[in-house]
Amino acid sequence: MDDSEHPEKTGESVPDASWPENGDQWSDKGEEEEDECGLLQEMAEEDEEIDLYNEETFGLDEATNGDNPAADPMDLLLLCSDNSPTPQSSPPPPHSSHSASRPGSRVWPHTPTGWSQRGRAGRGQLFDDPAVVKTVEGRPSLKWMIAPQKSSRPPAASILQDQAIVGVIDRSRHGRVPPVSPNFLSPMRPFSTSRGRRGPPFVGSFNQRCHYQNPMVPCSPFRPQRLFSPQQQYNQPGGFLSPSRPPLSTPMPHTPKLMHLQFGTDSPRPAPFYSPSTNIMQGFRAPGPVAQFHPQHKRLLSQRQQRPHRKPVSWDPYSQIMTDKEKEWIIRLQMIQLQSKNPHLDDYYYQEYYQRIEAKLAEEEILGDRLKKEPPKLTTPYVTKALSYIPVVHIEGSLGQVAVSTCFSPRRAIDAVHANTSDEHKDSRRQRLEVLSTIEKLYIVLLEVEEANKMKATVSDKDEERRLMQNIKRKVDQLYNELRCTNLLDSGEEFISCLLISKGKSMLARLLPFLSHDASLHILSVVTKNLPVLMSKDTDEALPVLYPSLRAVIDRLAFSQLIRNLKEFTATLPDSKDTRLTLACQNKFGLSLLYALLSQGERLLSSDLPMEPSIGDFETWTDTVFHVARQLSQTTLVEPLLLPSNLLTLFCRYLDKRTVHQLKNNME
Amino acid sequence: MNYMPGTASLIEDIDKKHLVLLRDGRTLIGILRSIDQFANLVLHQTVERIHVGKKFGDIPRGIFVVRGENVVLLGEVDLDKECDQVLQRVSIEEILEEQRTEQQAKQESERLKLQAVKERGLSIPKADTLDDF
């Protein structure tokens, strides 16, 4: 990240680049003892300016957050480079942490208590032997930085750097410093909510410290990592970023270095970027999905936040090791993984399960179990809207786009668009594949239709319902039209091509309930007419999937429509002497379809509903029945999917007992 | 009554005494101080408890940082119930001795079993596992 700017990276930099990298410069600085004080004073002065800038950019006021996006990081860098011999030339994070130290340096003379002055030797020792923990009380002052220089030299380089680091750590950790107790390893206060800011609140927390206790050593090995990252985090005004979060336009970093940081968070990177110390609830222009918490959860979090100054449990000195921020951070992290615009789709099993549990409980309640016990529910984030994610980042003033690697598009590859060659010899296989791809693309539409239908049942708002219905209708029409247009083998017959493919069959089966009566009738007639073709080409026996939906359609048929369909069965086929009937007898689906039609006819006839039969309908009906009966009794029949109960009664009416008996034996 | 997803549910267990069972069979008892999203645990004032039969012995270990994937289960220790224990607490040396004896006995029985099986012409393939259990 910072490597591009500081190629002289030294060995002691920690991988996450938050450690100052130009350690050698620091050690060089240590040699020039005489310039020390002057330099430091200069640093102090310039830092005040920088702090102003920092406050403007990152400070208390959200409104100013995006105002000077380009200016400040650049200024920081410029200022950094101005003071080359000083540690300020190190990349922003340590710099900002240095600047963070400045307010401290300003304040220190005014707070006589509360800051420990570590003798350099002592500190060096601390770093040498982590098992040794020392508590030293003293007065804070700039001198601690100078003092090390004056003392003995031998392990100069490393310890000076260490001390600087340590000093920064110490200063920035005063949020954690406990109030009063002089006890060894006394409780630490959690980070104040102003933790991430540099400026008055930061300074303010200085004043609150009385003694600086030092359980530092156990902490410092891992603390600095997190400490620096909030500073770093500052450079990304977006704060805590989720993988699905888009780069916000105004706060977007404008320097390549900061871009790295931005990108870094877009990809799922470990801890340093997801610093718990970043205060998200306040101040930042929070990214969309993360901030959209369920009101209950928000309450939960705000409750947690309202206890930042929770009195440390007196009997347990270690009770605040994990700060509230860190806890919040974990909660957020887990919540992000559960974000979803459509939980019923994404988390189907849990939602179903929970609904069933609740239904059962509701039942129990009705039955008399007064106890209103709610089943423990998983707290999930509540997302109202998800910002769209922009896969392409455009740096202002640059030509072209930057290839952003995110977890959704790890690599921007060339989109493989297959050219539509509509001429040339299309072999049937390729045709099939084309139809298959159409079907697959339409499946998404179908899923949306089903989803909308389900939502329609639950939604209460009338407008919403209407909108959903329109949506459904539109999609259904789209599906219908697209499916009918596909025609394989130039058969000129609609729907055939998709019916020949198993996926198409199941798709039509799912679509049928949504279609209008006429449309579904059309499909039924297509199916009946092309039954031989469908049956013969149904190699994986997918036809039965159509049966339930078609049965539903048939049950709504009027008599004349029924007759029309039935007629197809007995008509001889153009290219063979069989009828659909004979072929149907050998096919589960065909036979079941036939039975369904007959059963519907019987039901219509035996019911009292007035029918509007056309001329010749009844004759056709009786003819068909005879024909069918004859055929059924002669051939061996396969097992149908469903044997309607009123068939026998139908046959009884028209045929003699013997034939009926024969039929009965045959059918069962 | 509502619970948080994932490791966030461990947050309410912080600063409480827990018993953690590790994949290598060790039992640790310590105060849970910190967690992260992988359920890596920081245990404070940890004690490794060795159980042999009805006896147990504690080895104080200090601070443990346990990688989340090595945890089999963990649960809060009820401090009240901890007081009235059926098990008998013994010294570390004693429990280690007991453990050693138990291990030896187990090995011996394994060896005998293997021998008996071999005598009968069968062979049991060695279970190639990383874990002891």
mmCIF file of N, CA, C and O in Angstrom, chain A residues 132-203:
data_model
loop_
_atom_site.group_PDB
_atom_site.id
_atom_site.type_symbol
_atom_site.label_atom_id
_atom_site.label_comp_id
_atom_site.label_asym_id
_atom_site.label_seq_id
_atom_site.Cartn_x
_atom_site.Cartn_y
_atom_site.Cartn_z
ATOM 1 N N VAL A 132 7.998 -8.461 31.891
ATOM 2 C CA VAL A 132 8.137 -7.464 32.956
ATOM 3 C C VAL A 132 7.141 -6.350 32.725
ATOM 4 O O VAL A 132 7.084 -5.757 31.662
ATOM 5 N N VAL A 133 6.390 -6.077 33.727
ATOM 6 C CA VAL A 133 5.420 -4.999 33.612
ATOM 7 C C VAL A 133 5.732 -3.972 34.662
ATOM 8 O O VAL A 133 5.856 -4.286 35.832
ATOM 9 N N LYS A 134 5.867 -2.746 34.235
ATOM 10 C CA LYS A 134 6.209 -1.729 35.207
ATOM 11 C C LYS A 134 5.146 -0.671 35.260
ATOM 12 O O LYS A 134 4.568 -0.315 34.236
ATOM 13 N N THR A 135 4.940 -0.186 36.430
ATOM 14 C CA THR A 135 4.007 0.912 36.571
ATOM 15 C C THR A 135 4.764 2.113 37.057
ATOM 16 O O THR A 135 5.345 2.101 38.118
ATOM 17 N N VAL A 136 4.752 3.122 36.248
ATOM 18 C CA VAL A 136 5.459 4.324 36.664
ATOM 19 C C VAL A 136 4.498 5.476 36.550
ATOM 20 O O VAL A 136 3.817 5.642 35.539
ATOM 21 N N GLU A 137 4.439 6.259 37.541
ATOM 22 C CA GLU A 137 3.573 7.424 37.452
ATOM 23 C C GLU A 137 4.415 8.654 37.242
ATOM 24 O O GLU A 137 5.524 8.753 37.723
ATOM 25 N N GLY A 138 3.879 9.544 36.565
ATOM 26 C CA GLY A 138 4.686 10.731 36.359
ATOM 27 C C GLY A 138 3.937 11.753 35.567
ATOM 28 O O GLY A 138 2.748 11.645 35.289
ATOM 29 N N ARG A 139 4.661 12.731 35.174
ATOM 30 C CA ARG A 139 4.038 13.864 34.509
ATOM 31 C C ARG A 139 4.316 13.763 33.032
ATOM 32 O O ARG A 139 5.420 13.501 32.605
ATOM 33 N N PRO A 140 3.295 14.004 32.279
ATOM 34 C CA PRO A 140 3.502 13.894 30.854
ATOM 35 C C PRO A 140 4.228 15.116 30.339
ATOM 36 O O PRO A 140 3.996 16.231 30.816
ATOM 37 N N SER A 141 5.016 14.922 29.425
ATOM 38 C CA SER A 141 5.667 16.085 28.827
ATOM 39 C C SER A 141 6.315 15.662 27.545
ATOM 40 O O SER A 141 6.497 14.487 27.270
ATOM 41 N N LEU A 142 6.616 16.644 26.812
ATOM 42 C CA LEU A 142 7.311 16.371 25.572
ATOM 43 C C LEU A 142 8.672 15.782 25.848
ATOM 44 O O LEU A 142 9.277 15.156 25.028
ATOM 45 N N LYS A 143 9.128 16.099 27.048
ATOM 46 C CA LYS A 143 10.489 15.728 27.358
ATOM 47 C C LYS A 143 10.740 14.244 27.220
ATOM 48 O O LYS A 143 11.848 13.821 26.996
ATOM 49 N N TRP A 144 9.683 13.502 27.351
ATOM 50 C CA TRP A 144 9.913 12.066 27.296
ATOM 51 C C TRP A 144 10.450 11.669 25.943
ATOM 52 O O TRP A 144 11.161 10.708 25.806
ATOM 53 N N MET A 145 10.078 12.488 24.962
ATOM 54 C CA MET A 145 10.609 12.158 23.656
ATOM 55 C C MET A 145 12.055 12.575 23.557
ATOM 56 O O MET A 145 12.852 11.953 22.904
ATOM 57 N N ILE A 146 12.332 13.672 24.193
ATOM 58 C CA ILE A 146 13.688 14.188 24.103
ATOM 59 C C ILE A 146 14.611 13.397 25.001
ATOM 60 O O ILE A 146 15.732 13.096 24.643
ATOM 61 N N ALA A 147 14.077 13.085 26.161
ATOM 62 C CA ALA A 147 14.902 12.403 27.152
ATOM 63 C C ALA A 147 15.571 11.159 26.608
ATOM 64 O O ALA A 147 16.748 10.948 26.817
ATOM 65 N N PRO A 148 14.853 10.364 25.900
ATOM 66 C CA PRO A 148 15.512 9.153 25.408
ATOM 67 C C PRO A 148 16.779 9.477 24.649
ATOM 68 O O PRO A 148 17.751 8.753 24.717
ATOM 69 N N GLN A 149 16.714 10.552 23.904
ATOM 70 C CA GLN A 149 17.889 10.869 23.120
ATOM 71 C C GLN A 149 19.093 11.092 23.998
ATOM 72 O O GLN A 149 20.206 10.785 23.628
ATOM 73 N N LYS A 150 18.815 11.638 25.143
ATOM 74 C CA LYS A 150 19.946 12.030 25.986
ATOM 75 C C LYS A 150 20.564 10.859 26.710
ATOM 76 O O LYS A 150 21.711 10.907 27.095
ATOM 77 N N SER A 151 19.771 9.872 26.919
ATOM 78 C CA SER A 151 20.319 8.756 27.698
ATOM 79 C C SER A 151 21.189 7.871 26.832
ATOM 80 O O SER A 151 21.442 8.157 25.678
ATOM 81 N N SER A 152 21.592 6.824 27.419
ATOM 82 C CA SER A 152 22.634 6.020 26.789
ATOM 83 C C SER A 152 22.213 5.475 25.439
ATOM 84 O O SER A 152 21.049 5.242 25.167
ATOM 85 N N ARG A 153 23.197 5.307 24.671
ATOM 86 C CA ARG A 153 22.956 5.105 23.254
ATOM 87 C C ARG A 153 22.802 3.664 22.769
ATOM 88 O O ARG A 153 22.054 3.398 21.890
ATOM 89 N N PRO A 154 23.527 2.771 23.294
ATOM 90 C CA PRO A 154 23.745 1.504 22.587
ATOM 91 C C PRO A 154 22.549 0.891 21.844
ATOM 92 O O PRO A 154 22.621 0.783 20.634
ATOM 93 N N PRO A 155 21.479 0.574 22.450
ATOM 94 C CA PRO A 155 20.424 0.041 21.590
ATOM 95 C C PRO A 155 19.573 1.171 21.036
ATOM 96 O O PRO A 155 18.382 1.099 20.975
ATOM 97 N N ALA A 156 20.276 2.199 20.684
ATOM 98 C CA ALA A 156 19.589 3.450 20.349
ATOM 99 C C ALA A 156 18.505 3.274 19.309
ATOM 100 O O ALA A 156 17.350 3.583 19.536
ATOM 101 N N ALA A 157 18.945 2.821 18.201
ATOM 102 C CA ALA A 157 18.047 2.862 17.044
ATOM 103 C C ALA A 157 16.705 2.211 17.333
ATOM 104 O O ALA A 157 15.666 2.836 17.282
ATOM 105 N N SER A 158 16.782 0.972 17.700
ATOM 106 C CA SER A 158 15.516 0.260 17.819
ATOM 107 C C SER A 158 14.655 0.846 18.918
ATOM 108 O O SER A 158 13.458 1.022 18.770
ATOM 109 N N ILE A 159 15.304 1.196 19.980
ATOM 110 C CA ILE A 159 14.478 1.631 21.102
ATOM 111 C C ILE A 159 13.905 3.002 20.844
ATOM 112 O O ILE A 159 12.779 3.294 21.207
ATOM 113 N N LEU A 160 14.637 3.811 20.191
ATOM 114 C CA LEU A 160 14.062 5.118 19.895
ATOM 115 C C LEU A 160 12.810 4.944 19.054
ATOM 116 O O LEU A 160 11.777 5.525 19.294
ATOM 117 N N GLN A 161 12.969 4.110 18.062
ATOM 118 C CA GLN A 161 11.787 3.882 17.246
ATOM 119 C C GLN A 161 10.691 3.297 18.096
ATOM 120 O O GLN A 161 9.560 3.725 18.056
ATOM 121 N N ASP A 162 11.112 2.340 18.871
ATOM 122 C CA ASP A 162 10.108 1.702 19.705
ATOM 123 C C ASP A 162 9.457 2.713 20.621
ATOM 124 O O ASP A 162 8.252 2.713 20.788
ATOM 125 N N GLN A 163 10.273 3.570 21.139
ATOM 126 C CA GLN A 163 9.694 4.505 22.084
ATOM 127 C C GLN A 163 8.737 5.452 21.398
ATOM 128 O O GLN A 163 7.711 5.796 21.941
ATOM 129 N N ALA A 164 9.141 5.835 20.228
ATOM 130 C CA ALA A 164 8.225 6.706 19.507
ATOM 131 C C ALA A 164 6.911 5.989 19.288
ATOM 132 O O ALA A 164 5.840 6.534 19.516
ATOM 133 N N ILE A 165 7.054 4.782 18.875
ATOM 134 C CA ILE A 165 5.837 4.010 18.656
ATOM 135 C C ILE A 165 5.075 3.894 19.953
ATOM 136 O O ILE A 165 3.881 4.128 20.030
ATOM 137 N N VAL A 166 5.839 3.524 20.942
ATOM 138 C CA VAL A 166 5.205 3.327 22.233
ATOM 139 C C VAL A 166 4.557 4.601 22.700
ATOM 140 O O VAL A 166 3.448 4.602 23.225
ATOM 141 N N GLY A 167 5.256 5.682 22.483
ATOM 142 C CA GLY A 167 4.677 6.953 22.883
ATOM 143 C C GLY A 167 3.364 7.199 22.190
ATOM 144 O O GLY A 167 2.381 7.609 22.786
ATOM 145 N N VAL A 168 3.358 6.893 20.937
ATOM 146 C CA VAL A 168 2.115 7.077 20.203
ATOM 147 C C VAL A 168 1.048 6.175 20.741
ATOM 148 O O VAL A 168 -0.091 6.562 20.932
ATOM 149 N N ILE A 169 1.455 4.961 20.973
ATOM 150 C CA ILE A 169 0.480 4.017 21.504
ATOM 151 C C ILE A 169 -0.063 4.527 22.811
ATOM 152 O O ILE A 169 -1.265 4.578 23.043
ATOM 153 N N ASP A 170 0.836 4.937 23.629
ATOM 154 C CA ASP A 170 0.413 5.384 24.941
ATOM 155 C C ASP A 170 -0.550 6.552 24.837
ATOM 156 O O ASP A 170 -1.600 6.552 25.442
ATOM 157 N N ARG A 171 -0.146 7.477 24.009
ATOM 158 C CA ARG A 171 -0.996 8.654 23.903
ATOM 159 C C ARG A 171 -2.355 8.312 23.358
ATOM 160 O O ARG A 171 -3.367 8.783 23.857
ATOM 161 N N SER A 172 -2.327 7.474 22.342
ATOM 162 C CA SER A 172 -3.634 7.211 21.755
ATOM 163 C C SER A 172 -4.453 6.247 22.566
ATOM 164 O O SER A 172 -5.620 6.066 22.319
ATOM 165 N N ARG A 173 -3.824 5.657 23.537
ATOM 166 C CA ARG A 173 -4.597 4.715 24.303
ATOM 167 C C ARG A 173 -5.178 5.302 25.558
ATOM 168 O O ARG A 173 -5.716 4.606 26.368
ATOM 169 N N HIS A 174 -5.047 6.591 25.671
ATOM 170 C CA HIS A 174 -5.537 7.084 26.940
ATOM 171 C C HIS A 174 -7.034 6.952 27.046
ATOM 172 O O HIS A 174 -7.593 7.083 28.089
ATOM 173 N N GLY A 175 -7.640 6.732 25.961
ATOM 174 C CA GLY A 175 -9.065 6.454 26.074
ATOM 175 C C GLY A 175 -9.302 5.233 26.928
ATOM 176 O O GLY A 175 -10.346 5.054 27.526
ATOM 177 N N ARG A 176 -8.309 4.377 26.936
ATOM 178 C CA ARG A 176 -8.496 3.166 27.691
ATOM 179 C C ARG A 176 -7.962 3.302 29.100
ATOM 180 O O ARG A 176 -8.033 2.378 29.874
ATOM 181 N N VAL A 177 -7.383 4.412 29.364
ATOM 182 C CA VAL A 177 -6.728 4.479 30.663
ATOM 183 C C VAL A 177 -7.771 4.633 31.744
ATOM 184 O O VAL A 177 -8.721 5.395 31.601
ATOM 185 N N PRO A 178 -7.609 3.935 32.791
ATOM 186 C CA PRO A 178 -8.636 3.938 33.839
ATOM 187 C C PRO A 178 -8.558 5.219 34.657
ATOM 188 O O PRO A 178 -7.555 5.897 34.647
ATOM 189 N N PRO A 179 -9.604 5.517 35.323
ATOM 190 C CA PRO A 179 -9.606 6.771 36.102
ATOM 191 C C PRO A 179 -8.606 6.788 37.250
ATOM 192 O O PRO A 179 -7.539 7.339 37.105
ATOM 193 N N VAL A 180 -8.975 6.121 38.307
ATOM 194 C CA VAL A 180 -8.209 6.485 39.501
ATOM 195 C C VAL A 180 -7.305 5.417 40.071
ATOM 196 O O VAL A 180 -6.243 5.707 40.557
ATOM 197 N N SER A 181 -7.749 4.209 40.017
ATOM 198 C CA SER A 181 -7.135 3.274 40.949
ATOM 199 C C SER A 181 -5.646 3.104 40.730
ATOM 200 O O SER A 181 -5.176 2.965 39.614
ATOM 201 N N PRO A 182 -4.966 3.147 41.754
ATOM 202 C CA PRO A 182 -3.520 2.981 41.693
ATOM 203 C C PRO A 182 -3.130 1.520 41.643
ATOM 204 O O PRO A 182 -1.970 1.198 41.698
ATOM 205 N N ASN A 183 -4.128 0.698 41.542
ATOM 206 C CA ASN A 183 -3.808 -0.718 41.560
ATOM 207 C C ASN A 183 -3.045 -1.128 40.334
ATOM 208 O O ASN A 183 -3.206 -0.577 39.269
ATOM 209 N N PHE A 184 -2.319 -2.064 40.533
ATOM 210 C CA PHE A 184 -1.594 -2.655 39.430
ATOM 211 C C PHE A 184 -2.597 -3.298 38.502
ATOM 212 O O PHE A 184 -3.486 -4.012 38.910
ATOM 213 N N LEU A 185 -2.450 -3.003 37.256
ATOM 214 C CA LEU A 185 -3.366 -3.583 36.281
ATOM 215 C C LEU A 185 -4.807 -3.290 36.630
ATOM 216 O O LEU A 185 -5.643 -4.159 36.704
ATOM 217 N N SER A 186 -5.024 -2.037 36.830
ATOM 218 C CA SER A 186 -6.397 -1.679 37.173
ATOM 219 C C SER A 186 -7.266 -1.745 35.928
ATOM 220 O O SER A 186 -6.753 -1.792 34.814
ATOM 221 N N PRO A 187 -8.543 -1.688 36.140
ATOM 222 C CA PRO A 187 -9.441 -1.832 35.004
ATOM 223 C C PRO A 187 -9.234 -0.725 33.983
ATOM 224 O O PRO A 187 -8.926 0.398 34.319
ATOM 225 N N MET A 188 -9.442 -1.063 32.807
ATOM 226 C CA MET A 188 -9.290 -0.098 31.738
ATOM 227 C C MET A 188 -10.641 0.336 31.271
ATOM 228 O O MET A 188 -11.531 -0.454 31.096
ATOM 229 N N ARG A 189 -10.747 1.582 31.021
ATOM 230 C CA ARG A 189 -12.003 2.093 30.495
ATOM 231 C C ARG A 189 -12.085 1.762 29.023
ATOM 232 O O ARG A 189 -11.096 1.817 28.334
ATOM 233 N N PRO A 190 -13.245 1.500 28.564
ATOM 234 C CA PRO A 190 -13.360 1.257 27.126
ATOM 235 C C PRO A 190 -13.102 2.535 26.348
ATOM 236 O O PRO A 190 -13.129 3.620 26.896
ATOM 237 N N PHE A 191 -12.847 2.377 25.145
ATOM 238 C CA PHE A 191 -12.633 3.509 24.263
ATOM 239 C C PHE A 191 -13.801 4.449 24.365
ATOM 240 O O PHE A 191 -14.935 4.046 24.297
ATOM 241 N N SER A 192 -13.475 5.684 24.465
ATOM 242 C CA SER A 192 -14.578 6.641 24.432
ATOM 243 C C SER A 192 -15.051 6.732 22.998
ATOM 244 O O SER A 192 -14.343 6.388 22.071
ATOM 245 N N THR A 193 -16.220 7.253 22.867
ATOM 246 C CA THR A 193 -16.777 7.273 21.534
ATOM 247 C C THR A 193 -16.063 8.258 20.642
ATOM 248 O O THR A 193 -16.194 8.243 19.453
ATOM 249 N N SER A 194 -15.314 9.105 21.215
ATOM 250 C CA SER A 194 -14.595 10.063 20.386
ATOM 251 C C SER A 194 -13.245 9.534 19.999
ATOM 252 O O SER A 194 -12.367 10.258 19.595
ATOM 253 N N ARG A 195 -13.112 8.296 20.165
ATOM 254 C CA ARG A 195 -11.833 7.647 19.978
ATOM 255 C C ARG A 195 -11.211 7.988 18.637
ATOM 256 O O ARG A 195 -10.040 8.216 18.500
ATOM 257 N N GLY A 196 -12.021 7.962 17.650
ATOM 258 C CA GLY A 196 -11.428 8.099 16.350
ATOM 259 C C GLY A 196 -11.095 9.524 15.972
ATOM 260 O O GLY A 196 -10.542 9.779 14.930
ATOM 261 N N ARG A 197 -11.479 10.429 16.777
ATOM 262 C CA ARG A 197 -11.264 11.818 16.357
ATOM 263 C C ARG A 197 -10.002 12.388 16.924
ATOM 264 O O ARG A 197 -9.607 12.115 18.032
ATOM 265 N N ARG A 198 -9.454 13.208 16.158
ATOM 266 C CA ARG A 198 -8.364 14.013 16.695
ATOM 267 C C ARG A 198 -8.916 15.386 16.874
ATOM 268 O O ARG A 198 -9.528 15.941 15.989
ATOM 269 N N GLY A 199 -8.695 15.948 17.960
ATOM 270 C CA GLY A 199 -9.316 17.257 18.175
ATOM 271 C C GLY A 199 -9.764 17.334 19.611
ATOM 272 O O GLY A 199 -9.351 16.522 20.422
ATOM 273 N N PRO A 200 -10.561 18.273 19.873
ATOM 274 C CA PRO A 200 -10.944 18.513 21.280
ATOM 275 C C PRO A 200 -11.399 17.277 22.032
ATOM 276 O O PRO A 200 -10.944 17.055 23.139
ATOM 277 N N PRO A 201 -12.230 16.454 21.470
ATOM 278 C CA PRO A 201 -12.646 15.313 22.295
ATOM 279 C C PRO A 201 -11.453 14.463 22.664
ATOM 280 O O PRO A 201 -11.350 13.933 23.749
ATOM 281 N N PHE A 202 -10.585 14.350 21.767
ATOM 282 C CA PHE A 202 -9.383 13.584 21.994
ATOM 283 C C PHE A 202 -8.593 14.201 23.111
ATOM 284 O O PHE A 202 -8.121 13.553 24.031
ATOM 285 N N VAL A 203 -8.489 15.467 22.993
ATOM 286 C CA VAL A 203 -7.752 16.180 24.027
ATOM 287 C C VAL A 203 -8.467 16.057 25.347
ATOM 288 O O VAL A 203 -7.868 15.850 26.386
#
